[in-house]
Short mmCIF file of C-alpha atoms in Angstrom, two decimals:
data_model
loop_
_atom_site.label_atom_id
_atom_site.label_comp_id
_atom_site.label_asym_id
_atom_site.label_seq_id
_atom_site.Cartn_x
_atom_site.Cartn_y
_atom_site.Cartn_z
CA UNK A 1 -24.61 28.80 2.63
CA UNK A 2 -23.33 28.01 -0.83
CA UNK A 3 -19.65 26.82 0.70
CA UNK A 4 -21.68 24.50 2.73
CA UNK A 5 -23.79 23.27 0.06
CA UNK A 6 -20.35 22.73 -2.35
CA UNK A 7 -19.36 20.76 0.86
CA UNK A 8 -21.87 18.33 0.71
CA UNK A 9 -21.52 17.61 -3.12
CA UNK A 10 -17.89 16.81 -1.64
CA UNK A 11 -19.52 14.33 0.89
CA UNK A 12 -21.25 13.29 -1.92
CA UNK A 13 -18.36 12.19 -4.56
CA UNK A 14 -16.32 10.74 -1.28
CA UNK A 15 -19.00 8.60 -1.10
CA UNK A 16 -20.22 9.62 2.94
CA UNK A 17 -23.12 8.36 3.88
CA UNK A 18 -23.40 10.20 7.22
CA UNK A 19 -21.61 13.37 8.62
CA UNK A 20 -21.41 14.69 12.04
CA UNK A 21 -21.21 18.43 13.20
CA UNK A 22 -22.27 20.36 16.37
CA UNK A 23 -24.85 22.98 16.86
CA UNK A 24 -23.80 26.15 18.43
CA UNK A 25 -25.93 27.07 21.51
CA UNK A 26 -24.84 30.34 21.20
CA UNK A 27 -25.60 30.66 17.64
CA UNK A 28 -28.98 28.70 18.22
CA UNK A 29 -29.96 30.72 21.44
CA UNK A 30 -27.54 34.17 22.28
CA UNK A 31 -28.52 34.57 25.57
CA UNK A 32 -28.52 30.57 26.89
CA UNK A 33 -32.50 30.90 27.04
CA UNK A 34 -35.23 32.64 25.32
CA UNK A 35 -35.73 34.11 21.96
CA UNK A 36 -34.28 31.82 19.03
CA UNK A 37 -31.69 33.83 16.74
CA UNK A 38 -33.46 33.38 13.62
CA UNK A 39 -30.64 33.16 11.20
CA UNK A 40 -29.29 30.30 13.36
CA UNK A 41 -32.20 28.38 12.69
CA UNK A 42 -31.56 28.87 8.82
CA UNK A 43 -28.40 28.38 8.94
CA UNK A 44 -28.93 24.86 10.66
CA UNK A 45 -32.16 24.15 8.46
CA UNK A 46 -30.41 24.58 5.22
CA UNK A 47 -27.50 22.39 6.21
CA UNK A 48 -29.54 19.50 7.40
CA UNK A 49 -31.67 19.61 4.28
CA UNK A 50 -29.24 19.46 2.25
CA UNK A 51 -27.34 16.49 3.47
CA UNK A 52 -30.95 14.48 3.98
CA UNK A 53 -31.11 15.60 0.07
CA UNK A 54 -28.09 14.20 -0.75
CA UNK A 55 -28.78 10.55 1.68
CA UNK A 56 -26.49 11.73 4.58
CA UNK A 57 -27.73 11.16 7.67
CA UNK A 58 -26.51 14.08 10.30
CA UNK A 59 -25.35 13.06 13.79
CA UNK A 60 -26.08 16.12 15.53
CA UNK A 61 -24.01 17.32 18.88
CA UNK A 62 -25.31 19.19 21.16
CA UNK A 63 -22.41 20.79 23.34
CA UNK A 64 -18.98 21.08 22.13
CA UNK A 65 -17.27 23.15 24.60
CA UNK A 66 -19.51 25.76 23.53
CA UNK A 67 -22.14 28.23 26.10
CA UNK A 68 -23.73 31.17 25.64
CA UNK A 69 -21.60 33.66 27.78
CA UNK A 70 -24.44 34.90 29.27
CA UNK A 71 -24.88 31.34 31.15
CA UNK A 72 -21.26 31.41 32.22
CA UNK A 73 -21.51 34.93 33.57
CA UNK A 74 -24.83 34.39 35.47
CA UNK A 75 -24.20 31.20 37.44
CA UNK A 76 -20.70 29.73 36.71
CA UNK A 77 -22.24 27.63 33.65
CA UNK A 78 -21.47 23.83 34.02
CA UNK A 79 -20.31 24.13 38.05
CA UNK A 80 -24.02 25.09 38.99
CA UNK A 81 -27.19 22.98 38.74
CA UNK A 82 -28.99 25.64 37.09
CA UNK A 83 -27.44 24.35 33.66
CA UNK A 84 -29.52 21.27 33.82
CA UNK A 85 -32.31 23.09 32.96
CA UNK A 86 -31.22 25.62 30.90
CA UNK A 87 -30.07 22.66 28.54
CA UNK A 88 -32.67 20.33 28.75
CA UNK A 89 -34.83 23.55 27.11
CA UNK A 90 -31.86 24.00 24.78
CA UNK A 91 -32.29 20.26 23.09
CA UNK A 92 -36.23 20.74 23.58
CA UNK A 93 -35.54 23.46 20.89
CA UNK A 94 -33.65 21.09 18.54
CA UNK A 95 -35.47 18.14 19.28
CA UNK A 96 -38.55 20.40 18.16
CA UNK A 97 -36.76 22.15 15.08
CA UNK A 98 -34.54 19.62 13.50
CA UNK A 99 -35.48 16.48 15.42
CA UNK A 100 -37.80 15.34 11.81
CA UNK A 101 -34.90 14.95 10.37
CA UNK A 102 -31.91 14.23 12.67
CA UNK A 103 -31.57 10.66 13.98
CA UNK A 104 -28.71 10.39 16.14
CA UNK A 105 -28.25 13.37 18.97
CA UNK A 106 -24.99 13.58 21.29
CA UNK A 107 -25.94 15.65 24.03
CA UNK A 108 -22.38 16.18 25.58
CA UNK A 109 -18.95 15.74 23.45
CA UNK A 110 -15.85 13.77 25.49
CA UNK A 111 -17.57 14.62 28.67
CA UNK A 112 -14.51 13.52 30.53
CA UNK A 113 -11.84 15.81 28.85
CA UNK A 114 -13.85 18.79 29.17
CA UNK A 115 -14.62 18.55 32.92
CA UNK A 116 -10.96 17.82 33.10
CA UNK A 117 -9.69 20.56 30.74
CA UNK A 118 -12.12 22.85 31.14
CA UNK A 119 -12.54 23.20 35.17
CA UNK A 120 -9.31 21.07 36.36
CA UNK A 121 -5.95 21.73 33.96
CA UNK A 122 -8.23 24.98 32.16
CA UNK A 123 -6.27 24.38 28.85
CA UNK A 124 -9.75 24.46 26.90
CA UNK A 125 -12.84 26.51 27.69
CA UNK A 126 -14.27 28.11 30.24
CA UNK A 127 -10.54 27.81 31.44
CA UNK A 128 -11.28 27.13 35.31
CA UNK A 129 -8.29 26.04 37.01
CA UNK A 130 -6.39 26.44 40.54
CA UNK A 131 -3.25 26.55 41.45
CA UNK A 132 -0.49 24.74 41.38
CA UNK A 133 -2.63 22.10 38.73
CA UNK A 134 -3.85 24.12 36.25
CA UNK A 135 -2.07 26.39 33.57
CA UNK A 136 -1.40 30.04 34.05
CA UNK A 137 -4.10 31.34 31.87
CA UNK A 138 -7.07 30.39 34.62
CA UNK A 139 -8.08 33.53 36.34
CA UNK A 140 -10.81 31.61 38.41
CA UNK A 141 -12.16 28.50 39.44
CA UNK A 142 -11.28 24.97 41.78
CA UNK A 143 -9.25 22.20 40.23
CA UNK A 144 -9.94 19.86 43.43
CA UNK A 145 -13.60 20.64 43.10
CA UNK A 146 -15.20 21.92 39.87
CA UNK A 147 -14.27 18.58 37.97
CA UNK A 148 -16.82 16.84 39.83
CA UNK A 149 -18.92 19.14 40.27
CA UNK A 150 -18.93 19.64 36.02
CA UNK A 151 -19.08 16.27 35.03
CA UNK A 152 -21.86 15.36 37.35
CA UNK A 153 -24.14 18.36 36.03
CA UNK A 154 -23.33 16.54 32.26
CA UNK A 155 -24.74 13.76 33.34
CA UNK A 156 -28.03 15.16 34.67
CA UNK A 157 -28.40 17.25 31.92
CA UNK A 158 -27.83 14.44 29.55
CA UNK A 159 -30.40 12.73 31.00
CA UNK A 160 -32.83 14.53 31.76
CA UNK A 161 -32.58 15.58 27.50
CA UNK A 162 -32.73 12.04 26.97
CA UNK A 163 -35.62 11.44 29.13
CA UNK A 164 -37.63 14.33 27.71
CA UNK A 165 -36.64 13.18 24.23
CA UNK A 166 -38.28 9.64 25.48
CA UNK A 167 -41.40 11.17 26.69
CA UNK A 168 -42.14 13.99 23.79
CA UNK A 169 -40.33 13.10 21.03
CA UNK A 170 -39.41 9.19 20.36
CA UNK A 171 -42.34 8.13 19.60
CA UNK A 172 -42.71 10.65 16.40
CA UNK A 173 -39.13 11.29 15.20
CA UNK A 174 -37.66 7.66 16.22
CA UNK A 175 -34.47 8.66 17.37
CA UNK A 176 -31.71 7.95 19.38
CA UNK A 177 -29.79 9.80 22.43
CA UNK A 178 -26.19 9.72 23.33
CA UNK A 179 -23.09 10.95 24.77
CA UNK A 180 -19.76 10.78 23.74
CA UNK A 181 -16.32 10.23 25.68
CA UNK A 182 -12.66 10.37 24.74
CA UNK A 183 -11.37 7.09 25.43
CA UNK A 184 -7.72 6.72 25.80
CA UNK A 185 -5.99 3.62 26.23
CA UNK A 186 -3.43 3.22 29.16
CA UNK A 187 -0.64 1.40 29.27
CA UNK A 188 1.87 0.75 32.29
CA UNK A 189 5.23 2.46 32.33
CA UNK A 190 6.88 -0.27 33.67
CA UNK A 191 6.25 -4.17 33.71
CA UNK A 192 5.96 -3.50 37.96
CA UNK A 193 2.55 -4.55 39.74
CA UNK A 194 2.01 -1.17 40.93
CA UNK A 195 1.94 0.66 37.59
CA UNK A 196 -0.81 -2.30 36.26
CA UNK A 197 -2.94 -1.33 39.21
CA UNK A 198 -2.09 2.54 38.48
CA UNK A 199 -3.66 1.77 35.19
CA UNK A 200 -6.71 0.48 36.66
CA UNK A 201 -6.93 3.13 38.54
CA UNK A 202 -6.60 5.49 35.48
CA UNK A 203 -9.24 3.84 33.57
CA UNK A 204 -11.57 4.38 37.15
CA UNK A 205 -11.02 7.76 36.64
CA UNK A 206 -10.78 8.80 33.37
CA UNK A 207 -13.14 6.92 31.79
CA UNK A 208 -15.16 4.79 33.98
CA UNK A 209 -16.26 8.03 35.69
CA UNK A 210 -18.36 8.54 33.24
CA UNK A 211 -19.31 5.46 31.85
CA UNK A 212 -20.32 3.64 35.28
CA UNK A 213 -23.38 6.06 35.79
CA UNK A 214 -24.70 5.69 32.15
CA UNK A 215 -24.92 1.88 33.11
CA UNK A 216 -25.44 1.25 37.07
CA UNK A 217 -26.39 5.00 38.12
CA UNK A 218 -23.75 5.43 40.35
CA UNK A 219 -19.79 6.60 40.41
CA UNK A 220 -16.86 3.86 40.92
CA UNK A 221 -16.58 2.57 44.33
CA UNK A 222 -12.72 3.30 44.12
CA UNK A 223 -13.69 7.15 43.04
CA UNK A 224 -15.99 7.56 45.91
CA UNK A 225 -13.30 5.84 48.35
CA UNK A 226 -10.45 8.36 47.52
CA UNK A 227 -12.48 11.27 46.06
CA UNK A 228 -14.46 11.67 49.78
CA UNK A 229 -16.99 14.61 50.24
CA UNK A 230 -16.02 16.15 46.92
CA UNK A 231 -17.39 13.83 45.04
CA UNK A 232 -21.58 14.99 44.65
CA UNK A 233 -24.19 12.15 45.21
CA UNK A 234 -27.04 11.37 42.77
CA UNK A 235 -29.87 11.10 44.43
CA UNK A 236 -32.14 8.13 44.22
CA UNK A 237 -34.39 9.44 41.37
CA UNK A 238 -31.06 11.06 39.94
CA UNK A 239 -29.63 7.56 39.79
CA UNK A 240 -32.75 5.75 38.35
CA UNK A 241 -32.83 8.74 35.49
CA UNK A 242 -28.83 8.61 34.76
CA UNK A 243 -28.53 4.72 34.14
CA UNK A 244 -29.52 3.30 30.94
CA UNK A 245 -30.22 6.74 29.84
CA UNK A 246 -27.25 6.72 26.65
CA UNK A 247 -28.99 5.00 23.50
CA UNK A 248 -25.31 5.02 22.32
CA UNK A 249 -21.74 5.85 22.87
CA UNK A 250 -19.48 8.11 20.79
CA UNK A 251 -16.07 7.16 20.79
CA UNK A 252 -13.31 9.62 20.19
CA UNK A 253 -10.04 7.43 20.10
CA UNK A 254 -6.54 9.22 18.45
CA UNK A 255 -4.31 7.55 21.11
CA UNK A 256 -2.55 5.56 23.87
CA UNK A 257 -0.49 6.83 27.23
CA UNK A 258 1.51 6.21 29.51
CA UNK A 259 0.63 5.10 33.51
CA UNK A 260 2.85 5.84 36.15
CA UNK A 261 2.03 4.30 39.72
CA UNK A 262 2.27 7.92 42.09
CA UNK A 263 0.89 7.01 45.61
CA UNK A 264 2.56 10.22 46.97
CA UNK A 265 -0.28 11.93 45.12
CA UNK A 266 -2.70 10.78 47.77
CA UNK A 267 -0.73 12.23 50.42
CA UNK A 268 -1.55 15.81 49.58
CA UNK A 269 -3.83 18.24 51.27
CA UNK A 270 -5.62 19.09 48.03
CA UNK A 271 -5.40 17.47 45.26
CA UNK A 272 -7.15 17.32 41.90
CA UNK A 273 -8.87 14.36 40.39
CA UNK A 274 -5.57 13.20 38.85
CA UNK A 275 -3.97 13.45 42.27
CA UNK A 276 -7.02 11.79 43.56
CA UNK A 277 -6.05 8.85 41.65
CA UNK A 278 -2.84 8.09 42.98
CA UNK A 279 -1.08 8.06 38.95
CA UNK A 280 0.66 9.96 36.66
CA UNK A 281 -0.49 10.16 32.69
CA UNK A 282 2.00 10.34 29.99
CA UNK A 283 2.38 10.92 26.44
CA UNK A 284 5.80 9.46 24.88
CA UNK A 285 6.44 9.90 21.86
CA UNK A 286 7.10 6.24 21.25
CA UNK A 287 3.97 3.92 20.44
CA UNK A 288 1.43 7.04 20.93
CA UNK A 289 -0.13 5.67 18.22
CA UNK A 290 -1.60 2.09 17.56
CA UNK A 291 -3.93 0.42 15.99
CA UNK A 292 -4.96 -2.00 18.67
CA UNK A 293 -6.04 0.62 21.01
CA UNK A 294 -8.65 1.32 19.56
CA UNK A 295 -10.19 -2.53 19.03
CA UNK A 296 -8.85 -2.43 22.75
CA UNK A 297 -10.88 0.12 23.52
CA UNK A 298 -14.27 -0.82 21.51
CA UNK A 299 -14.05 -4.47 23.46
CA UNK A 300 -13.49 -2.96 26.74
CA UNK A 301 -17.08 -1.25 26.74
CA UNK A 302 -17.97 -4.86 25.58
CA UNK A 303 -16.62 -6.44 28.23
CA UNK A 304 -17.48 -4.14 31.11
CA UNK A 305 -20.42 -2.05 30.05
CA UNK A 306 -22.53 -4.70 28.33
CA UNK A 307 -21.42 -4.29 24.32
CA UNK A 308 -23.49 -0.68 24.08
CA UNK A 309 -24.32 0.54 20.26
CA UNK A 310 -21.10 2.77 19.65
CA UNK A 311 -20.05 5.29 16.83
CA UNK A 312 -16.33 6.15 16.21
CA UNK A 313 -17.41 9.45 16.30
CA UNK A 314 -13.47 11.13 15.68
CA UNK A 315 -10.22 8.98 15.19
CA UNK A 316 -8.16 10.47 12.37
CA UNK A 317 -4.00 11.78 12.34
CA UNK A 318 -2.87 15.47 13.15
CA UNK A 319 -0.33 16.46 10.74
CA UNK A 320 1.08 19.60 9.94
CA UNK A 321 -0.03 22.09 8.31
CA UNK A 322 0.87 21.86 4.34
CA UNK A 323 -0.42 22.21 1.16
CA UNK A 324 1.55 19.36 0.37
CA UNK A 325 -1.84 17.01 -0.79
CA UNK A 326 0.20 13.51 -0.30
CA UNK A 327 -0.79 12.30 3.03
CA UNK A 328 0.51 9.17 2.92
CA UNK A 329 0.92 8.94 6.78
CA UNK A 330 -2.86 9.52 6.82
CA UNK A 331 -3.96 6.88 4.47
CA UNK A 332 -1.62 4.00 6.82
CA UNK A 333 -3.53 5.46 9.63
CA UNK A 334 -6.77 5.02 8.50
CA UNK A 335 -6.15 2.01 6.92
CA UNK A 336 -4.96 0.10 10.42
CA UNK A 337 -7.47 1.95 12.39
CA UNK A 338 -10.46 0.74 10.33
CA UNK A 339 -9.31 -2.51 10.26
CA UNK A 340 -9.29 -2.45 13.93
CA UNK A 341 -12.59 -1.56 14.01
CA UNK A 342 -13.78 -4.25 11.72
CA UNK A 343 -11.69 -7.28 14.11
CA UNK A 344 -13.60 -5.48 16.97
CA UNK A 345 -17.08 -5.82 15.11
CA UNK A 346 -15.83 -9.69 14.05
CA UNK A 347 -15.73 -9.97 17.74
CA UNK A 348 -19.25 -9.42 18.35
CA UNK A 349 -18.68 -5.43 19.29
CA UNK A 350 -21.70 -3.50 18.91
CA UNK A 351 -20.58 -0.65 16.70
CA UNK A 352 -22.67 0.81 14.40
CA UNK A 353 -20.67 3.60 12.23
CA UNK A 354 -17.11 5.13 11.72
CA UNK A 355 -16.11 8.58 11.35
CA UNK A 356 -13.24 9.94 10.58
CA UNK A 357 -11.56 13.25 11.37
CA UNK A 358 -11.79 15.44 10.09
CA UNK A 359 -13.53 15.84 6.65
CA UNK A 360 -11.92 18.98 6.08
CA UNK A 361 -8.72 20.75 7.65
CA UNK A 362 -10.35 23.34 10.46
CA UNK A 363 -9.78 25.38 13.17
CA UNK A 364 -8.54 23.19 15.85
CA UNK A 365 -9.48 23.57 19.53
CA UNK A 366 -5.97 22.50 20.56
CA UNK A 367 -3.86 23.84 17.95
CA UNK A 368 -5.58 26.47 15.71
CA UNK A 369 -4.37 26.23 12.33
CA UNK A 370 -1.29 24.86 12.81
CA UNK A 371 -2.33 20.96 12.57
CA UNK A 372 -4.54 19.24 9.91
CA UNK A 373 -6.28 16.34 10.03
CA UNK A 374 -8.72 17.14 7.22
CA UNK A 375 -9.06 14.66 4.20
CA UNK A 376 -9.26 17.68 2.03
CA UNK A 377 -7.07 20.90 2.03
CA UNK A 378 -8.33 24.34 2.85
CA UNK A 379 -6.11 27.20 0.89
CA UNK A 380 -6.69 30.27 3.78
CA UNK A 381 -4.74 32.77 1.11
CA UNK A 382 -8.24 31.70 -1.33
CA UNK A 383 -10.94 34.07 -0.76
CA UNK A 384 -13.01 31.65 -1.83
CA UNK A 385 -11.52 29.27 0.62
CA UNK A 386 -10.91 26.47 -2.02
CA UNK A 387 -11.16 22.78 -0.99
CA UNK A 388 -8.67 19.97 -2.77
CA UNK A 389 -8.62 16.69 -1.63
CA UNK A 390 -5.59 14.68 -0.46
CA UNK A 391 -4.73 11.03 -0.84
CA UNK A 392 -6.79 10.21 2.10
CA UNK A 393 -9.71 11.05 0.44
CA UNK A 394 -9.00 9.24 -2.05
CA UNK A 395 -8.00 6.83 -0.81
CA UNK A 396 -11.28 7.09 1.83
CA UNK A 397 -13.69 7.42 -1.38
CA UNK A 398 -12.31 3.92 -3.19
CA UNK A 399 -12.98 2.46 0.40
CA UNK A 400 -16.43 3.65 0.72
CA UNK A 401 -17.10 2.67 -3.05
CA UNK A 402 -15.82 -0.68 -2.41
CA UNK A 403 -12.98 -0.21 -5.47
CA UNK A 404 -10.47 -1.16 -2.61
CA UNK A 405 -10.12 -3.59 -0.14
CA UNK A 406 -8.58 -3.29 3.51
CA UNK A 407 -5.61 -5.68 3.39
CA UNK A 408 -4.59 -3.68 0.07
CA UNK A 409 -6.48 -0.84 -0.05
CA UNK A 410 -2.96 1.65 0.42
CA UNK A 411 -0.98 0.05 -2.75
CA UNK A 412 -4.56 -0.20 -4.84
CA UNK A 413 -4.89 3.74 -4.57
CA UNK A 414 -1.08 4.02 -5.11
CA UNK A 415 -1.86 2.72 -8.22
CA UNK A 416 -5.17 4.48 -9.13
CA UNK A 417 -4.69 8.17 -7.37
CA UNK A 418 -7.49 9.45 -9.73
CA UNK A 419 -10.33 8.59 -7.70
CA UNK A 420 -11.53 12.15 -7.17
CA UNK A 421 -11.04 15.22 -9.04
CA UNK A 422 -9.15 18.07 -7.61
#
């Protein structure tokens, strides 16, 4: 534990005020259910001290593409409703253990890109995938049927958490309960009217998917219209526990794509939920990144979903890999992103807190080691694994202190690059 505790001194001099991290069911709980691995609980107890010792708040997530294997092997994990319960007694545990001193709980992480990349494409875990849609490495598993099926056990789960949370917990510990979702902004291919309604279309199933049961307790009309049979139904008392049961909703935002109208799609015998939606999604390399997106993105749950309390819970820059420590690229990034997120809160957006990410340069789900987006440098050759921050945290920590501002705040640290120690 002593790297983590020399981790939050560095949360400390950066000047962070809250830091989020996930809790490992499997680390937690081996087997999915039953005995508690002791040293898990430790290992979480000491970390969560510490930062309430040093006034950082954790924001605590729950699932982060991460079951007990034991789960997966018994029933099929997320594809059966057998997980609902299995994680509602999951967060019971952490609600019990760490819930006098965590605040803010995520019960599922991006939702929407792991029911689509775990069970459609299979390019993140448990890999489920079918032919011809997903990627080569899926050895099992239904890409025009397990989506659904995955993203509508989330839900459930999440709520029934929440409502047990409600009922046990909230009345004691006084906190809150929410889900997160990767929010991309789409934007047409071409100026043509059938790409616009190709993005609407996109944003039906990509996001609002998700979204539209947290707040009305049922799916989009236009999903259940092309989606048919395959699409489950909640029930009545399913419906009445899913809506309005989010406190709050993370935001992961790193970029904007592409939306090509594909009505062919529709034509096909099976199809997955991408073909369901009659569109392509690209990435070009032009404009993938931008600013406005993400203010974009922060009004739209304004201006659809009733302005719900939201975290940017990750938004940061993937470069690559270097020990070079002058991330200049970073600091721009940051700099216009925040600033987007302060027009959207001048706008009467309900957001309550910013994260960046990542704090330091990690294992990536996507990518391993061979992107960073860490404001501090990890040398790997170190046995010691030695931290040294880069411009973007310094540049981060002057923002934070309020020695920069941010119309300037990228020359200002240009001029003063001592603002932490390496």
């Amino acid at each position: 534990m002593d790297q983590g505790i020399e981790d939050v001194k560095l949360m400390v001099d950066v000047g962070l005020d809250a830091y989020r991290f996930s809790i490992s069911w499997s680390r937690l709980i081996p087997n999915g259910r039953g005995p508690i691995n002791p040293k898990g609980l430790e290992y979480y107890n000491n970390l969560i001290n510490e930062l309430i010792n040093h006034g950082i708040q954790p924001h605590v997530t729950l699932h982060n593409f991460d079951l007990p294997q034991a789960l997966e092997d018994e029933y099929g994990g997320w594809v059966s409703p057998k997980i609902i319960e299995d994680f509602k007694a999951y967060a019971e545990v952490c609600f019990r253990e760490f819930g006098d001193r965590v605040l803010h709980w995520t019960t599922v992480n991006e939702a929407n890109v792991f029911a689509l990349g775990g069970y459609d494409m299979g390019f993140v875990p448990p890999n489920r995938c079918s032919f011809p849609f997903g990627t080569r490495n899926c050895s099992k598993g239904n890409s025009s049927t397990e989506p659904y099926l995955a993203m509508h056990h989330c839900l459930l789960a999440h709520a029934s958490a929440a409502a047990l949370y409600n009922t046990n917990y909230k009345d004691k510990q006084h906190g809150f309960v929410g889900i997160s979702v990767y929010l991309l902004r789409f934007v047409p291919l071409t100026d043509s009217k059938e790409d616009a309604k190709a993005v609407e279309r996109a944003y039906e199933f990509l996001l609002n998917w998700m979204l539209h049961p947290l707040v009305f307790g049922e799916y989009p009309k236009l999903m259940i219209k092309n989606v048919g049979s395959k699409l489950p139904i909640f029930t009545r008392a399913e419906s009445s526990l899913v809506k309005g049961s989010a406190d709050f909703i993370g935001i992961i935002h790193y970029q904007n794509w592409r939306v090509k109208d594909d009505p062919q799609s529709l034509m096909l015998q099976i199809r997955d939920p991408r073909a369901d939606m009659g569109a392509k999604i690209m990435m070009l390399k032009e404009n993938v990144t931008a600013p406005e997106s993400l203010q974009i993105m922060i009004e739209y749950l304004k201006e659809v979903y009733g302005n719900p309390p939201t975290y940017i819970y990750e938004n940061g820059l993937p470069m690559k890999r270097s020990s070079e420590l002058e991330d200049v690229p970073r600091v721009e990034y940051m700099h216009s992103y925040i600033g987007a997120v302060l027009d959207a809160l001048r706008n009467g957006s309900n957001v309550k807190g910013y994260f960046t990410w990542s704090f330091l340069d990690l294992f990536e789900l996507l990518d391993g080691y061979h992107s960073s987006y860490g404001l501090f440098y990890v040398d790997l050759d170190d046995p010691n694994l030695k931290r040294y921050p880069k411009l973007s945290a310094k540049w981060y920590s002057n923002f934070l202190k309020r020695k920069t501002t941010i119309s300037n705040g990228v020359l200002e640290l240009n001029n003063n690059p001592s603002a932490l120690t390496s």
